[in-house]
Short mmCIF file of N, CA, C and O in Angstrom, two decimals:
data_model
loop_
_atom_site.label_atom_id
_atom_site.label_comp_id
_atom_site.label_asym_id
_atom_site.label_seq_id
_atom_site.Cartn_x
_atom_site.Cartn_y
_atom_site.Cartn_z
N UNK A 1 -56.53 132.41 97.59
CA UNK A 1 -55.34 131.61 97.56
C UNK A 1 -54.23 132.40 96.86
O UNK A 1 -54.44 132.97 95.81
N UNK A 2 -53.08 132.44 97.48
CA UNK A 2 -51.96 133.18 96.89
C UNK A 2 -51.37 132.39 95.72
O UNK A 2 -51.59 131.18 95.58
N UNK A 3 -50.62 133.08 94.90
CA UNK A 3 -49.97 132.45 93.75
C UNK A 3 -49.06 131.32 94.22
O UNK A 3 -49.06 130.22 93.64
N UNK A 4 -48.31 131.58 95.27
CA UNK A 4 -47.36 130.58 95.75
C UNK A 4 -48.09 129.33 96.26
O UNK A 4 -47.68 128.21 95.95
N UNK A 5 -49.14 129.50 97.02
CA UNK A 5 -49.87 128.33 97.53
C UNK A 5 -50.57 127.60 96.39
O UNK A 5 -50.62 126.36 96.38
N UNK A 6 -51.08 128.33 95.41
CA UNK A 6 -51.69 127.70 94.23
C UNK A 6 -50.67 126.84 93.49
O UNK A 6 -50.91 125.68 93.20
N UNK A 7 -49.51 127.42 93.23
CA UNK A 7 -48.48 126.70 92.47
C UNK A 7 -47.84 125.58 93.29
O UNK A 7 -47.45 124.55 92.74
N UNK A 8 -47.74 125.76 94.59
CA UNK A 8 -47.16 124.72 95.44
C UNK A 8 -48.03 123.47 95.52
O UNK A 8 -47.56 122.41 95.92
N UNK A 9 -49.30 123.58 95.15
CA UNK A 9 -50.16 122.40 95.11
C UNK A 9 -49.56 121.31 94.22
O UNK A 9 -49.67 120.13 94.52
N UNK A 10 -48.91 121.72 93.16
CA UNK A 10 -48.29 120.76 92.23
C UNK A 10 -47.21 119.97 92.94
O UNK A 10 -47.17 118.74 92.85
N UNK A 11 -46.36 120.65 93.65
CA UNK A 11 -45.27 119.97 94.39
C UNK A 11 -45.85 119.02 95.44
O UNK A 11 -45.37 117.90 95.60
N UNK A 12 -46.88 119.45 96.14
CA UNK A 12 -47.49 118.63 97.18
C UNK A 12 -48.13 117.38 96.58
O UNK A 12 -47.95 116.27 97.10
N UNK A 13 -48.84 117.54 95.48
CA UNK A 13 -49.45 116.38 94.81
C UNK A 13 -48.36 115.43 94.33
O UNK A 13 -48.47 114.21 94.49
N UNK A 14 -47.29 115.97 93.76
CA UNK A 14 -46.18 115.14 93.27
C UNK A 14 -45.54 114.36 94.42
O UNK A 14 -45.26 113.17 94.28
N UNK A 15 -45.30 115.02 95.54
CA UNK A 15 -44.70 114.34 96.70
C UNK A 15 -45.61 113.24 97.22
O UNK A 15 -45.15 112.16 97.59
N UNK A 16 -46.91 113.50 97.23
CA UNK A 16 -47.88 112.50 97.67
C UNK A 16 -47.83 111.28 96.74
O UNK A 16 -47.83 110.14 97.21
N UNK A 17 -47.78 111.51 95.45
CA UNK A 17 -47.71 110.41 94.48
C UNK A 17 -46.44 109.61 94.69
O UNK A 17 -46.47 108.37 94.71
N UNK A 18 -45.30 110.29 94.83
CA UNK A 18 -44.03 109.58 95.03
C UNK A 18 -44.07 108.73 96.29
O UNK A 18 -43.60 107.58 96.30
N UNK A 19 -44.67 109.25 97.34
CA UNK A 19 -44.80 108.50 98.59
C UNK A 19 -45.67 107.26 98.39
O UNK A 19 -45.35 106.17 98.88
N UNK A 20 -46.76 107.41 97.66
CA UNK A 20 -47.66 106.28 97.41
C UNK A 20 -47.02 105.23 96.50
O UNK A 20 -47.26 104.04 96.67
N UNK A 21 -46.20 105.67 95.57
CA UNK A 21 -45.49 104.72 94.70
C UNK A 21 -44.51 103.89 95.54
O UNK A 21 -44.43 102.67 95.39
N UNK A 22 -43.79 104.55 96.44
CA UNK A 22 -42.88 103.82 97.33
C UNK A 22 -43.64 102.83 98.20
O UNK A 22 -43.20 101.70 98.40
N UNK A 23 -44.79 103.27 98.71
CA UNK A 23 -45.62 102.39 99.53
C UNK A 23 -46.07 101.17 98.74
O UNK A 23 -46.01 100.04 99.22
N UNK A 24 -46.50 101.40 97.50
CA UNK A 24 -46.94 100.29 96.65
C UNK A 24 -45.79 99.33 96.38
O UNK A 24 -45.97 98.11 96.41
N UNK A 25 -44.60 99.86 96.14
CA UNK A 25 -43.43 99.01 95.89
C UNK A 25 -43.10 98.16 97.12
O UNK A 25 -42.76 96.98 96.99
N UNK A 26 -43.21 98.75 98.31
CA UNK A 26 -42.97 97.97 99.53
C UNK A 26 -44.01 96.88 99.72
O UNK A 26 -43.70 95.77 100.11
N UNK A 27 -45.27 97.21 99.43
CA UNK A 27 -46.33 96.21 99.53
C UNK A 27 -46.08 95.06 98.56
O UNK A 27 -46.24 93.89 98.91
N UNK A 28 -45.68 95.40 97.35
CA UNK A 28 -45.41 94.39 96.34
C UNK A 28 -44.22 93.52 96.77
O UNK A 28 -44.26 92.29 96.62
N UNK A 29 -43.19 94.15 97.30
CA UNK A 29 -42.03 93.39 97.77
C UNK A 29 -42.42 92.45 98.90
O UNK A 29 -41.94 91.31 98.98
N UNK A 30 -43.31 92.90 99.77
CA UNK A 30 -43.81 92.05 100.85
C UNK A 30 -44.59 90.87 100.28
O UNK A 30 -44.44 89.74 100.74
N UNK A 31 -45.39 91.13 99.27
CA UNK A 31 -46.19 90.08 98.64
C UNK A 31 -45.29 89.05 97.98
O UNK A 31 -45.48 87.84 98.15
N UNK A 32 -44.28 89.50 97.27
CA UNK A 32 -43.36 88.59 96.58
C UNK A 32 -42.56 87.79 97.60
O UNK A 32 -42.29 86.62 97.41
N UNK A 33 -42.21 88.42 98.70
CA UNK A 33 -41.40 87.76 99.71
C UNK A 33 -42.20 86.97 100.73
O UNK A 33 -41.64 86.47 101.69
N UNK A 34 -43.53 86.80 100.51
CA UNK A 34 -44.35 86.15 101.52
C UNK A 34 -44.06 84.66 101.72
O UNK A 34 -44.16 84.18 102.83
N UNK A 35 -43.70 83.89 100.68
CA UNK A 35 -43.35 82.49 100.98
C UNK A 35 -42.07 82.43 101.80
O UNK A 35 -41.15 83.21 101.59
N UNK A 36 -42.02 81.52 102.75
CA UNK A 36 -40.81 81.38 103.56
C UNK A 36 -40.33 79.94 103.48
O UNK A 36 -41.11 79.01 103.31
N UNK A 37 -39.03 79.76 103.60
CA UNK A 37 -38.43 78.43 103.52
C UNK A 37 -37.95 78.03 104.90
O UNK A 37 -37.15 78.73 105.51
N UNK A 38 -38.48 76.93 105.39
CA UNK A 38 -38.02 76.39 106.67
C UNK A 38 -37.94 74.88 106.54
O UNK A 38 -38.84 74.25 105.98
N UNK A 39 -36.87 74.32 107.02
CA UNK A 39 -36.66 72.87 106.99
C UNK A 39 -36.86 72.29 105.59
O UNK A 39 -37.50 71.26 105.40
N UNK A 40 -36.37 72.98 104.58
CA UNK A 40 -36.47 72.53 103.20
C UNK A 40 -37.90 72.36 102.70
O UNK A 40 -38.16 71.66 101.74
N UNK A 41 -38.84 72.98 103.35
CA UNK A 41 -40.23 72.92 102.92
C UNK A 41 -40.69 74.36 102.66
O UNK A 41 -40.48 75.24 103.48
N UNK A 42 -41.31 74.57 101.53
CA UNK A 42 -41.80 75.89 101.19
C UNK A 42 -43.20 76.04 101.76
O UNK A 42 -44.08 75.24 101.49
N UNK A 43 -43.36 77.08 102.58
CA UNK A 43 -44.67 77.37 103.14
C UNK A 43 -45.11 78.72 102.59
O UNK A 43 -44.34 79.65 102.58
N UNK A 44 -46.34 78.79 102.14
CA UNK A 44 -46.83 80.06 101.63
C UNK A 44 -48.25 80.31 102.11
O UNK A 44 -48.92 79.40 102.61
N UNK A 45 -48.70 81.52 101.94
CA UNK A 45 -50.05 81.88 102.31
C UNK A 45 -51.03 81.14 101.42
O UNK A 45 -50.70 80.72 100.32
N UNK A 46 -52.25 81.04 101.88
CA UNK A 46 -53.28 80.44 101.05
C UNK A 46 -53.47 81.30 99.80
O UNK A 46 -53.28 82.50 99.82
N UNK A 47 -53.88 80.67 98.73
CA UNK A 47 -54.06 81.37 97.46
C UNK A 47 -55.04 82.53 97.59
O UNK A 47 -54.81 83.60 97.05
N UNK A 48 -56.13 82.34 98.33
CA UNK A 48 -57.12 83.40 98.49
C UNK A 48 -56.52 84.63 99.17
O UNK A 48 -56.78 85.76 98.76
N UNK A 49 -55.75 84.41 100.20
CA UNK A 49 -55.11 85.54 100.90
C UNK A 49 -54.13 86.25 99.97
O UNK A 49 -54.05 87.47 99.96
N UNK A 50 -53.38 85.48 99.19
CA UNK A 50 -52.43 86.05 98.23
C UNK A 50 -53.18 86.89 97.21
O UNK A 50 -52.79 88.02 96.91
N UNK A 51 -54.26 86.34 96.66
CA UNK A 51 -55.05 87.06 95.65
C UNK A 51 -55.64 88.34 96.22
O UNK A 51 -55.66 89.37 95.56
N UNK A 52 -56.08 88.29 97.48
CA UNK A 52 -56.66 89.47 98.12
C UNK A 52 -55.60 90.57 98.28
O UNK A 52 -55.86 91.74 98.00
N UNK A 53 -54.41 90.19 98.70
CA UNK A 53 -53.33 91.17 98.84
C UNK A 53 -52.94 91.74 97.48
O UNK A 53 -52.68 92.94 97.36
N UNK A 54 -52.89 90.88 96.47
CA UNK A 54 -52.53 91.33 95.13
C UNK A 54 -53.58 92.33 94.62
O UNK A 54 -53.22 93.35 94.01
N UNK A 55 -54.85 92.09 94.87
CA UNK A 55 -55.90 93.01 94.45
C UNK A 55 -55.77 94.36 95.16
O UNK A 55 -56.02 95.41 94.56
N UNK A 56 -55.36 94.35 96.41
CA UNK A 56 -55.15 95.60 97.13
C UNK A 56 -54.01 96.40 96.50
O UNK A 56 -54.08 97.63 96.42
N UNK A 57 -52.99 95.72 96.04
CA UNK A 57 -51.88 96.40 95.38
C UNK A 57 -52.35 96.99 94.05
O UNK A 57 -51.99 98.12 93.69
N UNK A 58 -53.19 96.25 93.33
CA UNK A 58 -53.75 96.77 92.07
C UNK A 58 -54.60 98.01 92.36
O UNK A 58 -54.51 99.01 91.64
N UNK A 59 -55.40 97.97 93.40
CA UNK A 59 -56.22 99.13 93.77
C UNK A 59 -55.35 100.33 94.14
O UNK A 59 -55.67 101.47 93.79
N UNK A 60 -54.26 100.08 94.83
CA UNK A 60 -53.32 101.16 95.17
C UNK A 60 -52.76 101.77 93.89
O UNK A 60 -52.63 103.00 93.78
N UNK A 61 -52.45 100.95 92.90
CA UNK A 61 -51.96 101.44 91.62
C UNK A 61 -52.99 102.27 90.89
O UNK A 61 -52.66 103.30 90.28
N UNK A 62 -54.25 101.85 90.95
CA UNK A 62 -55.32 102.62 90.32
C UNK A 62 -55.49 103.98 90.99
O UNK A 62 -55.73 104.99 90.32
N UNK A 63 -55.37 104.00 92.31
CA UNK A 63 -55.44 105.26 93.05
C UNK A 63 -54.30 106.19 92.65
O UNK A 63 -54.51 107.39 92.44
N UNK A 64 -53.11 105.63 92.50
CA UNK A 64 -51.96 106.42 92.07
C UNK A 64 -52.21 106.98 90.67
O UNK A 64 -51.92 108.16 90.41
N UNK A 65 -52.76 106.18 89.78
CA UNK A 65 -53.06 106.64 88.42
C UNK A 65 -54.02 107.83 88.44
O UNK A 65 -53.83 108.80 87.69
N UNK A 66 -55.04 107.78 89.30
CA UNK A 66 -55.98 108.90 89.40
C UNK A 66 -55.28 110.16 89.90
O UNK A 66 -55.53 111.26 89.42
N UNK A 67 -54.38 109.98 90.85
CA UNK A 67 -53.64 111.13 91.38
C UNK A 67 -52.69 111.70 90.33
O UNK A 67 -52.49 112.92 90.26
N UNK A 68 -52.11 110.85 89.51
CA UNK A 68 -51.24 111.32 88.42
C UNK A 68 -52.06 112.12 87.42
O UNK A 68 -51.62 113.17 86.95
N UNK A 69 -53.27 111.65 87.11
CA UNK A 69 -54.15 112.41 86.22
C UNK A 69 -54.44 113.79 86.79
O UNK A 69 -54.42 114.79 86.07
N UNK A 70 -54.70 113.85 88.10
CA UNK A 70 -54.95 115.13 88.77
C UNK A 70 -53.72 116.03 88.69
O UNK A 70 -53.84 117.24 88.43
N UNK A 71 -52.54 115.45 88.87
CA UNK A 71 -51.29 116.21 88.78
C UNK A 71 -51.10 116.78 87.38
O UNK A 71 -50.76 117.95 87.22
N UNK A 72 -51.32 115.96 86.38
CA UNK A 72 -51.16 116.41 84.99
C UNK A 72 -52.14 117.55 84.70
O UNK A 72 -51.76 118.58 84.11
N UNK A 73 -53.40 117.40 85.13
CA UNK A 73 -54.39 118.47 84.92
C UNK A 73 -53.96 119.76 85.61
O UNK A 73 -54.06 120.84 85.04
N UNK A 74 -53.45 119.63 86.84
CA UNK A 74 -53.02 120.82 87.60
C UNK A 74 -51.83 121.48 86.90
O UNK A 74 -51.75 122.71 86.82
N UNK A 75 -50.89 120.68 86.40
CA UNK A 75 -49.72 121.24 85.70
C UNK A 75 -50.15 121.97 84.43
O UNK A 75 -49.64 123.06 84.13
N UNK A 76 -51.06 121.38 83.68
CA UNK A 76 -51.54 122.02 82.44
C UNK A 76 -52.24 123.34 82.77
O UNK A 76 -52.00 124.37 82.12
N UNK A 77 -53.09 123.32 83.79
CA UNK A 77 -53.80 124.54 84.20
C UNK A 77 -52.82 125.63 84.62
O UNK A 77 -52.92 126.79 84.19
N UNK A 78 -51.85 125.27 85.46
CA UNK A 78 -50.86 126.25 85.92
C UNK A 78 -50.00 126.75 84.77
O UNK A 78 -49.69 127.94 84.69
N UNK A 79 -49.63 125.85 83.88
CA UNK A 79 -48.81 126.22 82.73
C UNK A 79 -49.54 127.24 81.85
O UNK A 79 -48.94 128.21 81.37
N UNK A 80 -50.82 127.03 81.65
CA UNK A 80 -51.61 127.97 80.85
C UNK A 80 -51.69 129.34 81.53
O UNK A 80 -51.63 130.37 80.85
N UNK A 81 -51.80 129.33 82.84
CA UNK A 81 -51.84 130.60 83.57
C UNK A 81 -50.49 131.30 83.48
O UNK A 81 -50.43 132.53 83.32
N UNK A 82 -49.41 130.54 83.57
CA UNK A 82 -48.08 131.13 83.42
C UNK A 82 -47.93 131.71 82.03
O UNK A 82 -47.40 132.82 81.86
N UNK A 83 -48.43 131.00 81.01
CA UNK A 83 -48.39 131.52 79.64
C UNK A 83 -49.19 132.80 79.50
O UNK A 83 -48.89 133.63 78.63
N UNK A 84 -50.19 133.00 80.37
CA UNK A 84 -51.03 134.18 80.32
C UNK A 84 -50.43 135.42 80.97
O UNK A 84 -51.02 136.49 80.91
N UNK A 85 -49.27 135.27 81.58
CA UNK A 85 -48.62 136.42 82.20
C UNK A 85 -48.24 137.42 81.12
O UNK A 85 -47.70 137.08 80.08
N UNK A 86 -48.51 138.69 81.39
CA UNK A 86 -48.13 139.76 80.48
C UNK A 86 -46.75 140.26 80.89
O UNK A 86 -46.61 141.12 81.76
N UNK A 87 -45.74 139.65 80.29
CA UNK A 87 -44.36 139.94 80.70
C UNK A 87 -43.59 140.64 79.60
O UNK A 87 -43.79 140.39 78.42
N UNK A 88 -42.68 141.51 80.03
CA UNK A 88 -41.80 142.16 79.06
C UNK A 88 -40.74 141.18 78.56
O UNK A 88 -40.32 141.23 77.42
N UNK A 89 -40.30 140.30 79.46
CA UNK A 89 -39.38 139.25 79.04
C UNK A 89 -39.92 137.92 79.56
O UNK A 89 -40.87 137.87 80.33
N UNK A 90 -39.32 136.86 79.14
CA UNK A 90 -39.81 135.53 79.45
C UNK A 90 -39.20 134.97 80.74
O UNK A 90 -39.56 133.88 81.16
N UNK A 91 -38.32 135.71 81.38
CA UNK A 91 -37.59 135.21 82.54
C UNK A 91 -38.51 134.78 83.67
O UNK A 91 -38.34 133.71 84.25
N UNK A 92 -39.50 135.58 83.99
CA UNK A 92 -40.42 135.24 85.08
C UNK A 92 -41.17 133.96 84.79
O UNK A 92 -41.33 133.10 85.66
N UNK A 93 -41.64 133.82 83.56
CA UNK A 93 -42.37 132.61 83.17
C UNK A 93 -41.48 131.39 83.26
O UNK A 93 -41.91 130.33 83.74
N UNK A 94 -40.23 131.53 82.84
CA UNK A 94 -39.29 130.40 82.90
C UNK A 94 -39.06 130.00 84.36
O UNK A 94 -39.08 128.81 84.69
N UNK A 95 -38.88 130.96 85.22
CA UNK A 95 -38.64 130.66 86.64
C UNK A 95 -39.84 129.95 87.24
O UNK A 95 -39.69 128.92 87.92
N UNK A 96 -41.03 130.47 87.00
CA UNK A 96 -42.24 129.83 87.54
C UNK A 96 -42.41 128.41 86.98
O UNK A 96 -42.73 127.48 87.71
N UNK A 97 -42.19 128.27 85.69
CA UNK A 97 -42.35 126.96 85.05
C UNK A 97 -41.32 125.95 85.60
O UNK A 97 -41.66 124.81 85.93
N UNK A 98 -40.08 126.39 85.71
CA UNK A 98 -39.03 125.48 86.20
C UNK A 98 -39.28 125.09 87.65
O UNK A 98 -39.09 123.94 88.03
N UNK A 99 -39.71 126.05 88.46
CA UNK A 99 -39.90 125.78 89.88
C UNK A 99 -41.16 124.94 90.15
O UNK A 99 -41.12 123.98 90.91
N UNK A 100 -42.27 125.31 89.54
CA UNK A 100 -43.54 124.72 89.92
C UNK A 100 -44.06 123.64 88.96
O UNK A 100 -44.78 122.74 89.39
N UNK A 101 -43.69 123.71 87.72
CA UNK A 101 -44.13 122.69 86.76
C UNK A 101 -43.09 121.58 86.68
O UNK A 101 -43.41 120.39 86.75
N UNK A 102 -41.82 121.97 86.54
CA UNK A 102 -40.74 120.99 86.42
C UNK A 102 -40.12 120.60 87.76
O UNK A 102 -39.23 119.75 87.81
N UNK A 103 -40.56 121.27 88.82
CA UNK A 103 -40.18 120.95 90.21
C UNK A 103 -38.67 120.96 90.45
O UNK A 103 -38.14 120.13 91.17
N UNK A 104 -38.00 121.94 89.87
CA UNK A 104 -36.56 122.07 90.05
C UNK A 104 -36.24 122.87 91.31
O UNK A 104 -37.04 123.68 91.78
N UNK A 105 -35.05 122.65 91.82
CA UNK A 105 -34.58 123.39 92.99
C UNK A 105 -34.12 124.78 92.55
O UNK A 105 -33.88 125.03 91.37
N UNK A 106 -33.95 125.67 93.54
CA UNK A 106 -33.46 127.01 93.23
C UNK A 106 -32.07 126.94 92.59
O UNK A 106 -31.77 127.69 91.66
N UNK A 107 -31.25 126.05 93.09
CA UNK A 107 -29.89 125.90 92.56
C UNK A 107 -29.90 125.44 91.10
O UNK A 107 -29.15 125.94 90.27
N UNK A 108 -30.78 124.49 90.79
CA UNK A 108 -30.88 124.00 89.40
C UNK A 108 -31.33 125.11 88.46
O UNK A 108 -30.80 125.26 87.35
N UNK A 109 -32.29 125.90 88.92
CA UNK A 109 -32.79 127.00 88.10
C UNK A 109 -31.70 128.05 87.90
O UNK A 109 -31.47 128.52 86.78
N UNK A 110 -31.02 128.41 88.98
CA UNK A 110 -29.95 129.42 88.89
C UNK A 110 -28.85 128.96 87.95
O UNK A 110 -28.38 129.75 87.12
N UNK A 111 -28.43 127.71 88.07
CA UNK A 111 -27.38 127.19 87.18
C UNK A 111 -27.82 127.20 85.73
O UNK A 111 -27.05 127.60 84.85
N UNK A 112 -29.04 126.78 85.46
CA UNK A 112 -29.54 126.73 84.08
C UNK A 112 -29.65 128.12 83.47
O UNK A 112 -29.43 128.29 82.27
N UNK A 113 -29.98 129.11 84.29
CA UNK A 113 -30.18 130.47 83.77
C UNK A 113 -28.95 131.36 83.95
O UNK A 113 -29.00 132.53 83.58
N UNK A 114 -27.90 130.81 84.53
CA UNK A 114 -26.67 131.56 84.76
C UNK A 114 -26.88 132.80 85.64
O UNK A 114 -26.35 133.88 85.37
N UNK A 115 -27.67 132.62 86.70
CA UNK A 115 -27.89 133.65 87.70
C UNK A 115 -27.52 133.09 89.06
O UNK A 115 -27.43 131.89 89.25
N UNK A 116 -27.38 133.98 90.02
CA UNK A 116 -27.19 133.52 91.41
C UNK A 116 -28.56 133.09 91.96
O UNK A 116 -29.60 133.52 91.47
N UNK A 117 -28.52 132.28 92.98
CA UNK A 117 -29.76 131.85 93.63
C UNK A 117 -30.49 133.07 94.19
O UNK A 117 -31.72 133.16 94.10
N UNK A 118 -29.74 133.99 94.75
CA UNK A 118 -30.35 135.21 95.31
C UNK A 118 -31.10 136.00 94.23
O UNK A 118 -32.21 136.47 94.46
N UNK A 119 -30.48 136.13 93.05
CA UNK A 119 -31.13 136.87 91.97
C UNK A 119 -32.38 136.12 91.50
O UNK A 119 -33.42 136.74 91.23
N UNK A 120 -32.30 134.80 91.43
CA UNK A 120 -33.46 133.99 91.04
C UNK A 120 -34.59 134.19 92.06
O UNK A 120 -35.76 134.34 91.68
N UNK A 121 -34.26 134.23 93.33
CA UNK A 121 -35.27 134.45 94.37
C UNK A 121 -35.94 135.81 94.23
O UNK A 121 -37.15 135.95 94.42
N UNK A 122 -35.15 136.82 93.90
CA UNK A 122 -35.71 138.16 93.68
C UNK A 122 -36.65 138.17 92.47
O UNK A 122 -37.74 138.74 92.52
N UNK A 123 -36.19 137.55 91.38
CA UNK A 123 -37.04 137.47 90.18
C UNK A 123 -38.30 136.64 90.46
O UNK A 123 -39.39 136.96 89.96
N UNK A 124 -38.15 135.61 91.26
CA UNK A 124 -39.28 134.75 91.62
C UNK A 124 -40.34 135.56 92.38
O UNK A 124 -41.54 135.43 92.12
N UNK A 125 -39.91 136.38 93.32
CA UNK A 125 -40.86 137.21 94.08
C UNK A 125 -41.66 138.11 93.16
O UNK A 125 -42.88 138.24 93.30
N UNK A 126 -40.98 138.71 92.21
CA UNK A 126 -41.66 139.58 91.23
C UNK A 126 -42.61 138.75 90.37
O UNK A 126 -43.74 139.16 90.11
N UNK A 127 -42.17 137.58 89.95
CA UNK A 127 -43.01 136.72 89.12
C UNK A 127 -44.28 136.30 89.86
O UNK A 127 -45.36 136.24 89.28
N UNK A 128 -44.15 136.01 91.15
CA UNK A 128 -45.33 135.64 91.95
C UNK A 128 -46.32 136.81 92.03
O UNK A 128 -47.53 136.60 91.98
N UNK A 129 -45.80 138.01 92.18
CA UNK A 129 -46.69 139.19 92.22
C UNK A 129 -47.43 139.34 90.90
O UNK A 129 -48.62 139.63 90.88
N UNK A 130 -46.71 139.14 89.78
CA UNK A 130 -47.35 139.20 88.47
C UNK A 130 -48.40 138.09 88.33
O UNK A 130 -49.48 138.31 87.78
N UNK A 131 -48.08 136.91 88.84
CA UNK A 131 -49.00 135.78 88.75
C UNK A 131 -50.24 136.03 89.59
O UNK A 131 -51.36 135.68 89.19
N UNK A 132 -50.06 136.66 90.76
CA UNK A 132 -51.21 136.98 91.62
C UNK A 132 -52.22 137.86 90.89
O UNK A 132 -53.42 137.76 91.14
N UNK A 133 -51.75 138.70 90.01
CA UNK A 133 -52.63 139.62 89.28
C UNK A 133 -53.58 138.88 88.33
O UNK A 133 -54.66 139.38 88.05
N UNK A 134 -53.15 137.72 87.83
CA UNK A 134 -53.99 137.01 86.86
C UNK A 134 -54.84 135.92 87.49
O UNK A 134 -55.67 135.33 86.82
N UNK A 135 -54.63 135.64 88.77
CA UNK A 135 -55.43 134.58 89.41
C UNK A 135 -56.49 135.15 90.31
O UNK A 135 -56.54 136.27 90.64
#
């Protein structure tokens, strides 16, 4: 596995979690909005059906929690590997950390470090090569 694919796992896990959180929120909104009003009479699902749907939402939340734990573990592992880079300066480590641990865009990293995006990309390529050596 290349350094880039290893580090990109964090972004993929994070995107998956965000997608599942949105899904859970939509399910919850559907559950809350399930009673309907017609002819001044409130009609709602049976209590058992409501409870079953609510339990599914709780299970979805538990699944998200497990995925968040996996994300945190992956970030800690990657961060330790980044710390293990034998670098003359800290620039490569900062770029890798900002991109893959903090999930920042190239523009955000360039602005924070006062470099051009092109220069950040060049430094990033070198940093990945250094990271490949330790993995």
